CSV table of C-alpha atoms and ligand atoms in Angstrom, one decimal:
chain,number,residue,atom,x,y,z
A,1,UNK,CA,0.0,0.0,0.0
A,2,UNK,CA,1.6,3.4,-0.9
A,3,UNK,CA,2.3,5.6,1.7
A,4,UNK,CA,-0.5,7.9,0.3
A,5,UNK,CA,-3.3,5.3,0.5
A,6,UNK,CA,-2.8,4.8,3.6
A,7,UNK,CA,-3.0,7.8,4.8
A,8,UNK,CA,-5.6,8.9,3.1
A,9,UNK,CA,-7.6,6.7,2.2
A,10,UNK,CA,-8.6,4.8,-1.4
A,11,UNK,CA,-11.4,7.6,-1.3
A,12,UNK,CA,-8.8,10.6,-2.4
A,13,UNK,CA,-9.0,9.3,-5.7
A,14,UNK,CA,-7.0,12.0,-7.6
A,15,UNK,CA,-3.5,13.3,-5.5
A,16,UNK,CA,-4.0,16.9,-7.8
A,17,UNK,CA,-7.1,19.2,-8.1
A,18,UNK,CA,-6.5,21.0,-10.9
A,19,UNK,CA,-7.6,24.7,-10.2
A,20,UNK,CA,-7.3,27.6,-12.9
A,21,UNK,CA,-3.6,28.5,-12.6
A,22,UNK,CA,-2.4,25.6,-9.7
A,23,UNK,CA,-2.5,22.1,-9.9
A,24,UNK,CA,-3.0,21.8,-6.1
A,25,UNK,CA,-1.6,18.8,-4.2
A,26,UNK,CA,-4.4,16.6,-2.3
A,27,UNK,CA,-1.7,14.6,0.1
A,28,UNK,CA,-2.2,16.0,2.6
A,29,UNK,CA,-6.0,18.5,3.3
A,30,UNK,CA,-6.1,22.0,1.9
A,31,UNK,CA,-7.5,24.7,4.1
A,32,UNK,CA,-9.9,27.2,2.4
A,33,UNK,CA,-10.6,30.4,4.1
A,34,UNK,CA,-13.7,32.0,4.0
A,35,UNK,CA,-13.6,35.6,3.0
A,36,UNK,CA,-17.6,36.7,2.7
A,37,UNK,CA,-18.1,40.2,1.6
A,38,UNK,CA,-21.6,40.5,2.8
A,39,UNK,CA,-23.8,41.9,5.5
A,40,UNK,CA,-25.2,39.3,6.6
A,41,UNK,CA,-23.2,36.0,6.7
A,42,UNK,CA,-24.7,34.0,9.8
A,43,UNK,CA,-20.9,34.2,11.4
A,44,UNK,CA,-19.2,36.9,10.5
A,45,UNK,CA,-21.7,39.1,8.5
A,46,UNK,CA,-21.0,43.1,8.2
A,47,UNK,CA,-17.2,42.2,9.6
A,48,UNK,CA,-15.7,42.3,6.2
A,49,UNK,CA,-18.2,44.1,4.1
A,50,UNK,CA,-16.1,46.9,2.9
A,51,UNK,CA,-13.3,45.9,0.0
A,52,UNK,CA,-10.8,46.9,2.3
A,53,UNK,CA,-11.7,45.1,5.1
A,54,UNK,CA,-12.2,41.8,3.0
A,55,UNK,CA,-8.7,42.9,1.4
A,56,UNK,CA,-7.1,42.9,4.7
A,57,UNK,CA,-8.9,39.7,6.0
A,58,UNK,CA,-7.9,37.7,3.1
A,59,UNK,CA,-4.2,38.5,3.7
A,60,UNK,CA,-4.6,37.4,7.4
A,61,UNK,CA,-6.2,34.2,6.6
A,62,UNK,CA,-3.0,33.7,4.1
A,63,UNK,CA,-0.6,34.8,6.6
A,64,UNK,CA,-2.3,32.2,8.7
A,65,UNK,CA,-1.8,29.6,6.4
A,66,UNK,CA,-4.5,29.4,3.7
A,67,UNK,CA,-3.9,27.6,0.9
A,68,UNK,CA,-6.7,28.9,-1.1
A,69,UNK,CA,-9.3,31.6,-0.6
A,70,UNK,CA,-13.1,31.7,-0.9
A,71,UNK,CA,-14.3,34.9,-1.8
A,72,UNK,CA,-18.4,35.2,-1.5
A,73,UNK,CA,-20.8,38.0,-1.9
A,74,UNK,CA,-24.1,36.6,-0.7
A,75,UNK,CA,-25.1,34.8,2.2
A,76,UNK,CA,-26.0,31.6,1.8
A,77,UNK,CA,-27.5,30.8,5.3
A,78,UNK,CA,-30.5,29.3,5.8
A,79,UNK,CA,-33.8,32.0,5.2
A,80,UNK,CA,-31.1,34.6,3.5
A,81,UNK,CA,-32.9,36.7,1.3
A,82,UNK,CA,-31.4,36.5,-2.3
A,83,UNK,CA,-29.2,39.5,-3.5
A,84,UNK,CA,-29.1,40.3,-8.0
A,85,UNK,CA,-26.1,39.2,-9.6
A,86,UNK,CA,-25.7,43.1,-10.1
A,87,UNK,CA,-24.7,43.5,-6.6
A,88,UNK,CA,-22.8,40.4,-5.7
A,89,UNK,CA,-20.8,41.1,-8.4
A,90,UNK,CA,-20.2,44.7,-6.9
A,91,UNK,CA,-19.6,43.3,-3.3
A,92,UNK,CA,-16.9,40.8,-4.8
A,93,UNK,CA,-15.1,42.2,-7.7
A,94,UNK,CA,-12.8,44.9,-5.9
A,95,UNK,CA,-11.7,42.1,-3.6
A,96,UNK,CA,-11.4,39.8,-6.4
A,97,UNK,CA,-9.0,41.7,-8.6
A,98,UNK,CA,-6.6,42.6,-5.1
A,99,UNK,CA,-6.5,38.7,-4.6
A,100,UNK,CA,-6.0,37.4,-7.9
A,101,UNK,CA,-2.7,39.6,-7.8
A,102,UNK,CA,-1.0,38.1,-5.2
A,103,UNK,CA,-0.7,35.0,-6.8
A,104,UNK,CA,-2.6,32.0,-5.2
A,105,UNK,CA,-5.5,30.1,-6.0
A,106,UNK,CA,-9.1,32.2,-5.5
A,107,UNK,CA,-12.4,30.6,-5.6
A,108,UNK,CA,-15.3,32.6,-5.9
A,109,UNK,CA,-18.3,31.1,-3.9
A,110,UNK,CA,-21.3,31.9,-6.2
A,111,UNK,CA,-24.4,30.5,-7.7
A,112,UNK,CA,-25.2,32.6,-10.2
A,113,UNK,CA,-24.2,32.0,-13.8
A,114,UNK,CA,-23.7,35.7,-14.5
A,115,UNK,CA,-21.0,36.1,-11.3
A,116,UNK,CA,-19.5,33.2,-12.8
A,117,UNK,CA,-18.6,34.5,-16.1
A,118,UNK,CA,-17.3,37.6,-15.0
A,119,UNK,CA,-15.2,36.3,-12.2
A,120,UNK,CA,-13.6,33.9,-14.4
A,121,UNK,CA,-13.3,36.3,-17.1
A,122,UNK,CA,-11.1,37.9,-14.6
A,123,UNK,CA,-8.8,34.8,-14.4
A,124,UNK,CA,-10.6,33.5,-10.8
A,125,UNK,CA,-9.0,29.7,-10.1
A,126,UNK,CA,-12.4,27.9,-9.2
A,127,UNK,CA,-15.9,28.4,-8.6
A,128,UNK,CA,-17.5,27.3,-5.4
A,129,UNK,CA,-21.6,26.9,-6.1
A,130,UNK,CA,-23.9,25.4,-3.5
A,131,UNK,CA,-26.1,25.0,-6.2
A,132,UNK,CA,-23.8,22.7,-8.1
A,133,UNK,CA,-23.4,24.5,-11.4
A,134,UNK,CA,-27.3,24.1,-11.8
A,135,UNK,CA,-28.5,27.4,-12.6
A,136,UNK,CA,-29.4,28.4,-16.8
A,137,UNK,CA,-25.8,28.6,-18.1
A,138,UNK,CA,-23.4,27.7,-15.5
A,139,UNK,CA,-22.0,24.3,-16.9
A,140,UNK,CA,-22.0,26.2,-20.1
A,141,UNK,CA,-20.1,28.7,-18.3
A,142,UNK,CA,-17.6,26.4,-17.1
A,143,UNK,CA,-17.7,24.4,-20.5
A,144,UNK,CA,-16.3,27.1,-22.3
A,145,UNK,CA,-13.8,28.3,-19.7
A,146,UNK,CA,-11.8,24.8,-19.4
A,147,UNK,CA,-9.3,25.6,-16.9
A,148,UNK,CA,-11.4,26.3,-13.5
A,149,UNK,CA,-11.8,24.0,-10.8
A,150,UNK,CA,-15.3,23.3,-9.7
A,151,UNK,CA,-16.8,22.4,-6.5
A,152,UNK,CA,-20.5,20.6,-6.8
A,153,UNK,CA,-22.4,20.9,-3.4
A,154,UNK,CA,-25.7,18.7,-2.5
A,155,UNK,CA,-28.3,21.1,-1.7
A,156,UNK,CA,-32.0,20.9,-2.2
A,157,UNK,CA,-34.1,24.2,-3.1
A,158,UNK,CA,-33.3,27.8,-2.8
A,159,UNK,CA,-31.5,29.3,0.6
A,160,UNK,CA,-34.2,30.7,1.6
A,161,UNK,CA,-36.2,27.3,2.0
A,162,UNK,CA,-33.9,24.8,1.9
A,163,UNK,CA,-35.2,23.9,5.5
A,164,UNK,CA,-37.9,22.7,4.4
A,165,UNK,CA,-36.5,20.0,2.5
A,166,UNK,CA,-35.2,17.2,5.1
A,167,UNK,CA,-37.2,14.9,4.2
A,168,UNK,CA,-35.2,12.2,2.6
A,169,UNK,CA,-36.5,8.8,1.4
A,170,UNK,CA,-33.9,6.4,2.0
A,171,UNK,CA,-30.4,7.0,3.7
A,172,UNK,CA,-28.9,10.3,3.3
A,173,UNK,CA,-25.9,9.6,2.8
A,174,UNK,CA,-26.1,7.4,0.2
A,175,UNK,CA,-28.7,9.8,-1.1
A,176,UNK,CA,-26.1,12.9,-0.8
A,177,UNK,CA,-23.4,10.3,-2.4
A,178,UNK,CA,-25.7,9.1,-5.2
A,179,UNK,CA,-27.1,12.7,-6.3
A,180,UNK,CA,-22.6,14.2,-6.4
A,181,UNK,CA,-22.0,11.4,-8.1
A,182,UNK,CA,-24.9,11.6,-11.1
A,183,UNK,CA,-24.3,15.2,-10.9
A,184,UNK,CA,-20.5,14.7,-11.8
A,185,UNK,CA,-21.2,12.5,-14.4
A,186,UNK,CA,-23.2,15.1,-15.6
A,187,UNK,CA,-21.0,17.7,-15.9
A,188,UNK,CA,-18.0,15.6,-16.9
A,189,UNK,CA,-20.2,14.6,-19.9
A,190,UNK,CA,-20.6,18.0,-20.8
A,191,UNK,CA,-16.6,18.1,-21.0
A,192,UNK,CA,-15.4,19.8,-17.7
A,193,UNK,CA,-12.1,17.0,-17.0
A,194,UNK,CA,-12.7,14.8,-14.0
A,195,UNK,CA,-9.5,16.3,-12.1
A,196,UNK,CA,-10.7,19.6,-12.0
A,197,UNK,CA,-14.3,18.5,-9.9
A,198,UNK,CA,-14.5,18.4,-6.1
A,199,UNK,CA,-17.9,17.3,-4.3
A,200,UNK,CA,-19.4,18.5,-0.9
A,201,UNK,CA,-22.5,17.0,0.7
A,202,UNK,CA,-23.6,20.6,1.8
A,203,UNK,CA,-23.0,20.5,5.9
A,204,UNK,CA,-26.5,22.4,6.7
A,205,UNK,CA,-27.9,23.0,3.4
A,206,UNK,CA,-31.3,21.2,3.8
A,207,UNK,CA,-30.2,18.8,6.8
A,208,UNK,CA,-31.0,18.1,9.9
A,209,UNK,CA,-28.5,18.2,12.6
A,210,UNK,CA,-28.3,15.0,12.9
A,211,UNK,CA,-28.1,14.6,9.1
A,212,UNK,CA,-25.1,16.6,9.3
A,213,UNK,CA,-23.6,14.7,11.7
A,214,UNK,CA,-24.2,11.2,10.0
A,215,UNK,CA,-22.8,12.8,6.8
A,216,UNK,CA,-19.6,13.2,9.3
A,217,UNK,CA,-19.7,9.9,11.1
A,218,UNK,CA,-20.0,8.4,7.6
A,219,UNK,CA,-18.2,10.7,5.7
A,220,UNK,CA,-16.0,8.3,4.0
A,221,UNK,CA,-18.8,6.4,2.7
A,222,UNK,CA,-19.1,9.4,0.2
A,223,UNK,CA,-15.6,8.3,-1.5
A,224,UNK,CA,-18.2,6.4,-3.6
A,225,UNK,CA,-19.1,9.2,-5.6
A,226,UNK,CA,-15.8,8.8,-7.1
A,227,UNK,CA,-14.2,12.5,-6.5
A,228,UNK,CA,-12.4,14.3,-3.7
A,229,UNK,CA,-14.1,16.3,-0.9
A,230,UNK,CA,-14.8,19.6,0.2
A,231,UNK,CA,-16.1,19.7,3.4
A,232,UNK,CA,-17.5,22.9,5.1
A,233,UNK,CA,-18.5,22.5,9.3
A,234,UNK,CA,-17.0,25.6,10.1
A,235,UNK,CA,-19.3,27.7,12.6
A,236,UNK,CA,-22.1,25.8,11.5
A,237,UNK,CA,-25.7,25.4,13.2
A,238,UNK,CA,-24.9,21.9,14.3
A,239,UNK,CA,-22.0,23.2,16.6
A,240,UNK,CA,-24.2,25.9,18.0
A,241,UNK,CA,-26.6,23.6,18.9
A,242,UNK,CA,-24.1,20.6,20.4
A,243,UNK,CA,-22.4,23.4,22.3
A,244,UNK,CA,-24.4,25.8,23.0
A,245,UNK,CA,-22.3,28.9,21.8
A,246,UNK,CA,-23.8,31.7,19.4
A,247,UNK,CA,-21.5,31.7,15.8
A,248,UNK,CA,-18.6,33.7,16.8
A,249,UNK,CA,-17.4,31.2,19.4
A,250,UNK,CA,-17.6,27.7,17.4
A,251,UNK,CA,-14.0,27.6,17.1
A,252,UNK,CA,-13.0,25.2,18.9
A,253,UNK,CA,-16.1,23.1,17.7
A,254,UNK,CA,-15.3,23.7,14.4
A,255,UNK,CA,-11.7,23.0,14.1
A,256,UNK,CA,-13.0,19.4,15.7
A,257,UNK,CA,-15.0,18.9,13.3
A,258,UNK,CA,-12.6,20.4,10.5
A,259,UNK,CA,-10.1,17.6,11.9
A,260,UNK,CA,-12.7,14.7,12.2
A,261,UNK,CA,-13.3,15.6,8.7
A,262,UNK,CA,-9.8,15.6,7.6
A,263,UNK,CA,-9.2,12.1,8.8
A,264,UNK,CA,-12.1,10.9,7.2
A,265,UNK,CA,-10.3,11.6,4.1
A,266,UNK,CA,-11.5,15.9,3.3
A,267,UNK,CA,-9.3,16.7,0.4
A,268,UNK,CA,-10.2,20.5,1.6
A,269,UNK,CA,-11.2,22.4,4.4
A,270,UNK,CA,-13.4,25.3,4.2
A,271,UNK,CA,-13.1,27.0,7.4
A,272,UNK,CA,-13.1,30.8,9.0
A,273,UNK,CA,-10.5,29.8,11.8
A,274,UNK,CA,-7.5,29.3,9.6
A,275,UNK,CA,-5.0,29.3,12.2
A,276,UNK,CA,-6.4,27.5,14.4
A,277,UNK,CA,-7.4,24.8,11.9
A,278,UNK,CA,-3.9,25.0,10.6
A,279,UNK,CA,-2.5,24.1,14.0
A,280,UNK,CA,-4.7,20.9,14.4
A,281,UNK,CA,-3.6,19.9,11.1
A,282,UNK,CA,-0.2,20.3,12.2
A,283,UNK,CA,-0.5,17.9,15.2
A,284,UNK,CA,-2.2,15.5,13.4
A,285,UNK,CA,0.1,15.3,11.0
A,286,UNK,CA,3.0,15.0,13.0
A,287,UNK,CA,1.2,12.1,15.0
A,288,UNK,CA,0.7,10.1,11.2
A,289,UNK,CA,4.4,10.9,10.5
A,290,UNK,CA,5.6,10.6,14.4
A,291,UNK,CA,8.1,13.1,14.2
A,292,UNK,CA,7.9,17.1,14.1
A,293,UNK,CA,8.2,19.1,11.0
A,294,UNK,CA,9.7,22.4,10.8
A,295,UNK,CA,7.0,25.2,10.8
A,296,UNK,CA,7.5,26.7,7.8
B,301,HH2,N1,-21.1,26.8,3.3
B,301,HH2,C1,-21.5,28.1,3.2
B,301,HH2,C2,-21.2,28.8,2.0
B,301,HH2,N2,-20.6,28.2,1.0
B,301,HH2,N3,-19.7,26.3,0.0
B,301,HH2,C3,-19.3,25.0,0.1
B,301,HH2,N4,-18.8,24.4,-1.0
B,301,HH2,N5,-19.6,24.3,1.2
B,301,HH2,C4,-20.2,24.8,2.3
B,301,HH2,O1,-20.4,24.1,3.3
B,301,HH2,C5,-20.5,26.2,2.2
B,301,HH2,C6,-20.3,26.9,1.0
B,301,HH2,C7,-22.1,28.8,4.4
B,301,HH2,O2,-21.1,29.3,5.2
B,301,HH2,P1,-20.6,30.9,5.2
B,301,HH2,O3,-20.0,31.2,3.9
B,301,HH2,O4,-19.8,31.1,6.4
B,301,HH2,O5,-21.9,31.7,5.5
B,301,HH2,P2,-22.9,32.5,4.6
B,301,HH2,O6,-23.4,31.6,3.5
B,301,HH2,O7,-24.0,33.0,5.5
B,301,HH2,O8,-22.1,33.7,4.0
């Protein structure tokens, strides 16, 4: 068994995720910090609203040891009220075009088709949509771009009434692992190359909590959809509910889960808390290997 394998797992199926300008390793998880450029994110809404605050956030979350960047211009959480492409776009862009200087990969967490096409217009590495490139257009989108990376996310409905849709037939997670896995076909067939898709069962995007947390416990049962993960905990509901603490003190929670996550075979790690996320990382790394590497 390669030394790869068995640390990871058979269910990292490709070691590279090929992103816009990177072809980023997958040895060893990827932290993804958040950079929302809204008012009203459910954790850290209004915070970095303003290009420069987002501007100076995103440099802290690098300096803290971010490997890619998620920039985002409407809240996703659940009952969010919808903003027009018109100002998402205006939220992001500024941000967008500071970012994309500096060198590293930059998703751009959007589900509209329009966002899409001008952020990648602009040379942005991958597009994150919770809404799995379904909108009019957005395969098309991607199609015709050929180089982005793509995350897919299982979600059912619209923000604003996702909630409403918990109901699931059979097993969710083999329902979560059998709707990325058709979905991926899907937009493999329409000619986007298997090594640029990542998948994400949507942590609280039309779950229950303890949906959510059997998506965790059986995370690695989701290998079957035949792509790495992306898996996003951080500050979620589910957290605030085991532990009783309002959004902005999840951390701890979340970097448990983030790690939990990560040895269930994440390929990447969206999270808020980069440093601290980084750190656990760090320890459980050194724990696999058994010897300390040199911070670098
Ligand atoms: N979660 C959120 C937003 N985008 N994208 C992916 N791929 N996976 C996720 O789990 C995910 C996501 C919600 O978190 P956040 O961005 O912090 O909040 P808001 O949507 O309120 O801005």
């Amino acid at each position: 068994m390669s030394d790869q394998v068995d640390q990871r797992g058979p269910w990292a199926p490709f070691p590279f995720w090929k992103a816009g300008r990177f072809e980023l390793a997958l040895a060893e998880p990827v932290v993804m910090g958040i950079v929302n450029v809204t008012p009203d994110s459910f954790s850290d809404g209004g915070q970095h609203e303003a290009p420069q605050a987002a501007i100076r956030h995103a440099r802290q979350l690098l300096d803290d040891g971010a490997e890619i960047l998620d920039i985002g211009g409407e809240s996703t959480r659940p009952g969010a009220a919808p903003v027009t492409a018109e100002d998402e776009w205006r939220r992001i862009e500024p941000v967008l075009r500071e970012v994309l200087a500096w060198g590293i990969p930059v998703s751009v967490d959007t589900r509209r088709t329009e966002v899409m096409i001008r952020a990648l217009t602009l040379g942005a590495d991958i597009i994150n949509d919770v809404q799995a490139l379904q909108s009019a257009g957005a395969l098309e989108a991607l199609v015709r771009d050929g180089r982005a990376g793509v995350c897919l996310m299982h979600m059912r409905g619209e923000p604003a009434s996702m909630q409403a849709h918990t109901r699931y037939d059979g097993d969710v997670v083999h329902e979560v692992r059998d709707w990325l896995a058709a979905r991926a076909a899907v937009v493999r067939q329409a000619g986007v190359q298997a090594e640029r898709i990542l998948l994400d069962p949507g942590i609280g995007f039309a779950k229950t909590p303890e949906q959510n947390l059997a998506l965790l416990q059986r995370q690695q049962e989701l290998a079957g959809a035949g792509h790495p993960l992306l898996i996003g905990w951080s500050r979620k509901s589910t957290l605030g509910l085991i532990t009783g603490r309002p959004a902005p003190q999840r951390q701890a929670a979340s970097v448990a889960a983030a790690l939990l996550a990560a040895q269930a075979g994440a390929a990447v790690l969206r999270v808020h808390d980069v440093a601290a996320t980084v750190d656990a990382l760090r320890v459980w790394r050194a724990v696999r290997h058994g010897e300390v590497p040199p911070v670098v």
